[in-house]
Amino acid sequence: MSVNLTIVYYSATGTIAELAEEMARAAEHAGNDVRVRRVAELAPQAVVDAKPTWAAHAAATAHIPIATADDLLWADAVIMGSPTRFGNIAAQLKQFIDTLSGPWSQGLLADKIYSGFTSAGTAHGGHESTLLALTNSFIHLGGVIVPPGYTHPDKFADGNPYGTSHNTRNDSYGVDETARAAARVQVARVLRYAHATRAVAAA
């Protein structure tokens, strides 16, 4: 039995997008249905264009659909990703979450599996606090939060029990195998619990 997984992310220069793609490949390889969705950019085009890596990534991912509430309604499990912004999620992802009040007020986003992932430019740049901030929103949605924890040897290498995270070393260090392995562990754990809750609901 497959489950529906929606991965919603914001990525300025590509790190979060790469982690989202890694998770999507792993989920699809396991026979599940996956939607990968980016959230809308809020920064002025002139600001984006002023940073070549930001502009290049925006152009390269323009074909990826923009997330809507329907993508969450469709899902059994939702994984959200954001770079850290002063220890919090990016405004772009927060703005998307702020559009969910309609289905939230009807209880339509409750009882789904939720999990998060992030990146930061330094080793202590807000990895954990960003994921905890994202978890606050999942709680308000009535979600069932599934962190990866230290449930696999690859998570001890990654070092973050709250979710997958990657240190870009101020944008000088691309997504490595440690982060990719952690992403695969996280998505497998999310899918395991999504399968379990779907089976219970169908019983």
Tab-separated table of C-alpha atoms in Angstrom:
chain	number	residue	atom	x	y	z
A	1	MET	CA	0.000	0.000	0.000
A	2	SER	CA	1.457	3.339	-1.046
A	3	VAL	CA	1.000	6.614	0.778
A	4	ASN	CA	0.848	10.172	-0.497
A	5	LEU	CA	3.812	12.333	0.485
A	6	THR	CA	4.033	16.062	-0.142
A	7	ILE	CA	7.383	17.810	0.242
A	8	VAL	CA	7.043	21.581	0.543
A	9	TYR	CA	10.161	23.700	0.631
A	10	TYR	CA	11.780	27.072	0.188
A	11	SER	CA	15.284	27.226	-1.233
A	12	ALA	CA	17.207	30.307	-2.320
A	13	THR	CA	20.397	28.783	-3.702
A	14	GLY	CA	19.600	25.074	-3.913
A	15	THR	CA	20.614	23.272	-0.716
A	16	ILE	CA	17.081	22.692	0.539
A	17	ALA	CA	15.931	21.820	-2.982
A	18	GLU	CA	18.618	19.115	-3.225
A	19	LEU	CA	17.536	17.594	0.079
A	20	ALA	CA	13.904	17.664	-1.071
A	21	GLU	CA	14.862	15.847	-4.268
A	22	GLU	CA	16.789	13.212	-2.294
A	23	MET	CA	13.751	12.578	-0.106
A	24	ALA	CA	11.437	12.425	-3.109
A	25	ARG	CA	13.639	9.885	-4.908
A	26	ALA	CA	13.786	7.666	-1.847
A	27	ALA	CA	10.021	7.805	-1.340
A	28	GLU	CA	9.254	7.111	-4.981
A	29	HIS	CA	11.769	4.246	-5.053
A	30	ALA	CA	9.817	2.687	-2.183
A	31	GLY	CA	6.627	2.822	-4.261
A	32	ASN	CA	4.913	5.887	-2.829
A	33	ASP	CA	3.251	8.830	-4.571
A	34	VAL	CA	5.151	12.082	-4.107
A	35	ARG	CA	4.508	15.737	-4.814
A	36	VAL	CA	7.443	18.146	-4.582
A	37	ARG	CA	6.320	21.738	-4.253
A	38	ARG	CA	8.201	24.993	-3.772
A	39	VAL	CA	6.697	28.031	-2.114
A	40	ALA	CA	6.453	31.399	-3.810
A	41	GLU	CA	9.396	33.773	-3.714
A	42	LEU	CA	8.764	36.993	-1.784
A	43	ALA	CA	12.049	38.779	-2.438
A	44	PRO	CA	12.022	41.475	-5.143
A	45	GLN	CA	13.390	40.274	-8.469
A	46	ALA	CA	16.175	42.865	-8.277
A	47	VAL	CA	17.373	41.327	-5.012
A	48	VAL	CA	17.312	37.819	-6.495
A	49	ASP	CA	19.129	38.951	-9.642
A	50	ALA	CA	21.848	40.618	-7.570
A	51	LYS	CA	23.062	37.225	-6.358
A	52	PRO	CA	23.969	34.969	-9.309
A	53	THR	CA	23.509	31.679	-7.425
A	54	TRP	CA	20.061	32.782	-6.226
A	55	ALA	CA	18.992	33.865	-9.724
A	56	ALA	CA	20.348	30.680	-11.300
A	57	HIS	CA	18.518	28.456	-8.847
A	58	ALA	CA	15.269	30.376	-9.328
A	59	ALA	CA	15.511	29.870	-13.080
A	60	ALA	CA	16.434	26.193	-12.776
A	61	THR	CA	13.457	25.400	-10.544
A	62	ALA	CA	10.823	27.594	-12.207
A	63	HIS	CA	9.096	24.455	-13.534
A	64	ILE	CA	8.387	23.101	-10.041
A	65	PRO	CA	4.765	23.836	-9.068
A	66	ILE	CA	3.989	26.334	-6.333
A	67	ALA	CA	2.569	24.721	-3.185
A	68	THR	CA	-1.134	25.076	-2.413
A	69	ALA	CA	-3.335	23.889	0.431
A	70	ASP	CA	-4.634	21.156	-1.875
A	71	ASP	CA	-1.174	19.564	-1.860
A	72	LEU	CA	-1.445	19.126	1.908
A	73	LEU	CA	-5.036	17.907	1.752
A	74	TRP	CA	-3.935	15.220	-0.720
A	75	ALA	CA	-1.082	14.056	1.490
A	76	ASP	CA	-0.907	11.413	4.180
A	77	ALA	CA	2.484	12.826	5.177
A	78	VAL	CA	4.033	16.270	4.780
A	79	ILE	CA	7.710	17.156	5.022
A	80	MET	CA	8.636	20.843	4.983
A	81	GLY	CA	12.066	22.290	4.422
A	82	SER	CA	13.542	25.742	4.919
A	83	PRO	CA	16.953	27.329	5.347
A	84	THR	CA	17.398	28.951	8.722
A	85	ARG	CA	16.747	32.668	8.975
A	86	PHE	CA	18.001	34.029	12.299
A	87	GLY	CA	17.089	30.745	13.967
A	88	ASN	CA	13.663	30.592	12.344
A	89	ILE	CA	12.119	29.432	9.090
A	90	ALA	CA	12.305	31.598	5.981
A	91	ALA	CA	9.542	34.164	5.480
A	92	GLN	CA	8.590	32.484	2.212
A	93	LEU	CA	7.654	29.212	3.925
A	94	LYS	CA	5.984	31.051	6.807
A	95	GLN	CA	3.845	32.970	4.329
A	96	PHE	CA	2.657	29.679	2.810
A	97	ILE	CA	1.813	28.284	6.243
A	98	ASP	CA	-0.134	31.485	6.956
A	99	THR	CA	-2.419	30.722	3.976
A	100	LEU	CA	-3.613	27.470	5.563
A	101	SER	CA	-6.102	28.946	8.016
A	102	GLY	CA	-9.095	27.793	5.944
A	103	PRO	CA	-8.409	24.055	5.928
A	104	TRP	CA	-6.822	24.295	9.379
A	105	SER	CA	-10.032	25.761	10.862
A	106	GLN	CA	-11.954	22.806	9.427
A	107	GLY	CA	-9.540	20.285	10.919
A	108	LEU	CA	-8.520	19.088	7.464
A	109	LEU	CA	-4.777	19.258	8.143
A	110	ALA	CA	-4.886	17.311	11.399
A	111	ASP	CA	-3.819	13.694	11.930
A	112	LYS	CA	-1.296	13.745	9.098
A	113	ILE	CA	2.370	12.923	9.603
A	114	TYR	CA	4.637	15.998	9.642
A	115	SER	CA	8.414	16.367	9.688
A	116	GLY	CA	10.959	19.051	8.777
A	117	PHE	CA	14.465	19.652	7.423
A	118	THR	CA	16.789	22.625	7.175
A	119	SER	CA	20.222	24.026	6.387
A	120	ALA	CA	22.387	26.791	7.796
A	121	GLY	CA	25.645	28.472	6.935
A	122	THR	CA	27.441	27.538	10.149
A	123	ALA	CA	27.561	24.585	12.520
A	124	HIS	CA	25.560	26.381	15.213
A	125	GLY	CA	23.605	28.704	12.955
A	126	GLY	CA	20.104	27.693	13.980
A	127	HIS	CA	19.633	24.137	12.732
A	128	GLU	CA	17.743	22.921	15.793
A	129	SER	CA	15.838	26.120	16.540
A	130	THR	CA	14.579	26.346	12.958
A	131	LEU	CA	13.187	22.814	13.131
A	132	LEU	CA	11.642	23.476	16.539
A	133	ALA	CA	9.992	26.615	15.150
A	134	LEU	CA	8.576	24.590	12.265
A	135	THR	CA	7.314	22.007	14.734
A	136	ASN	CA	5.298	24.731	16.485
A	137	SER	CA	3.260	25.131	13.296
A	138	PHE	CA	2.793	21.373	12.959
A	139	ILE	CA	1.400	21.298	16.504
A	140	HIS	CA	-1.149	23.981	15.659
A	141	LEU	CA	-2.212	22.001	12.588
A	142	GLY	CA	-2.895	18.993	14.805
A	143	GLY	CA	-0.193	16.993	13.093
A	144	VAL	CA	1.509	13.816	14.208
A	145	ILE	CA	5.149	14.889	14.383
A	146	VAL	CA	7.730	12.300	13.371
A	147	PRO	CA	11.348	13.390	13.892
A	148	PRO	CA	14.167	11.104	12.775
A	149	GLY	CA	15.732	11.053	16.235
A	150	TYR	CA	18.864	8.995	16.740
A	151	THR	CA	17.200	5.917	15.309
A	152	HIS	CA	19.842	4.980	12.731
A	153	PRO	CA	23.642	5.123	12.559
A	154	ASP	CA	23.415	7.723	9.787
A	155	LYS	CA	21.669	10.075	12.194
A	156	PHE	CA	24.626	9.965	14.567
A	157	ALA	CA	26.793	11.063	11.628
A	158	ASP	CA	24.358	13.840	10.729
A	159	GLY	CA	24.038	14.766	14.402
A	160	ASN	CA	20.560	16.297	14.380
A	161	PRO	CA	17.667	14.327	15.930
A	162	TYR	CA	15.126	17.046	15.071
A	163	GLY	CA	15.388	16.556	11.300
A	164	THR	CA	17.859	16.467	8.451
A	165	SER	CA	20.148	19.497	8.359
A	166	HIS	CA	23.203	20.527	6.399
A	167	ASN	CA	25.965	23.017	7.175
A	168	THR	CA	26.718	24.894	3.946
A	169	ARG	CA	29.746	26.622	5.489
A	170	ASN	CA	28.527	29.972	4.188
A	171	ASP	CA	27.467	28.522	0.837
A	172	SER	CA	30.882	26.999	0.154
A	173	TYR	CA	30.021	23.352	0.871
A	174	GLY	CA	27.436	21.479	-1.177
A	175	VAL	CA	25.074	18.779	0.028
A	176	ASP	CA	27.212	15.780	0.986
A	177	GLU	CA	26.491	12.090	1.429
A	178	THR	CA	26.091	12.521	5.183
A	179	ALA	CA	23.153	14.873	4.630
A	180	ARG	CA	21.725	12.723	1.841
A	181	ALA	CA	21.858	9.612	4.004
A	182	ALA	CA	20.142	11.478	6.833
A	183	ALA	CA	17.441	12.611	4.404
A	184	ARG	CA	16.806	9.021	3.343
A	185	VAL	CA	16.573	7.897	6.968
A	186	GLN	CA	14.094	10.666	7.737
A	187	VAL	CA	11.820	9.995	4.781
A	188	ALA	CA	11.817	6.251	5.495
A	189	ARG	CA	10.754	6.895	9.088
A	190	VAL	CA	8.043	9.346	8.003
A	191	LEU	CA	6.692	6.858	5.474
A	192	ARG	CA	6.723	4.013	8.002
A	193	TYR	CA	4.468	5.964	10.332
A	194	ALA	CA	2.313	7.221	7.472
A	195	HIS	CA	1.731	3.626	6.366
A	196	ALA	CA	0.847	2.665	9.929
A	197	THR	CA	-1.647	5.480	10.466
A	198	ARG	CA	-3.247	4.857	7.083
A	199	ALA	CA	-3.653	1.175	7.902
A	200	VAL	CA	-5.281	2.028	11.238
A	201	ALA	CA	-7.649	4.489	9.561
A	202	ALA	CA	-8.649	1.881	6.993
A	203	ALA	CA	-9.289	-0.824	9.593
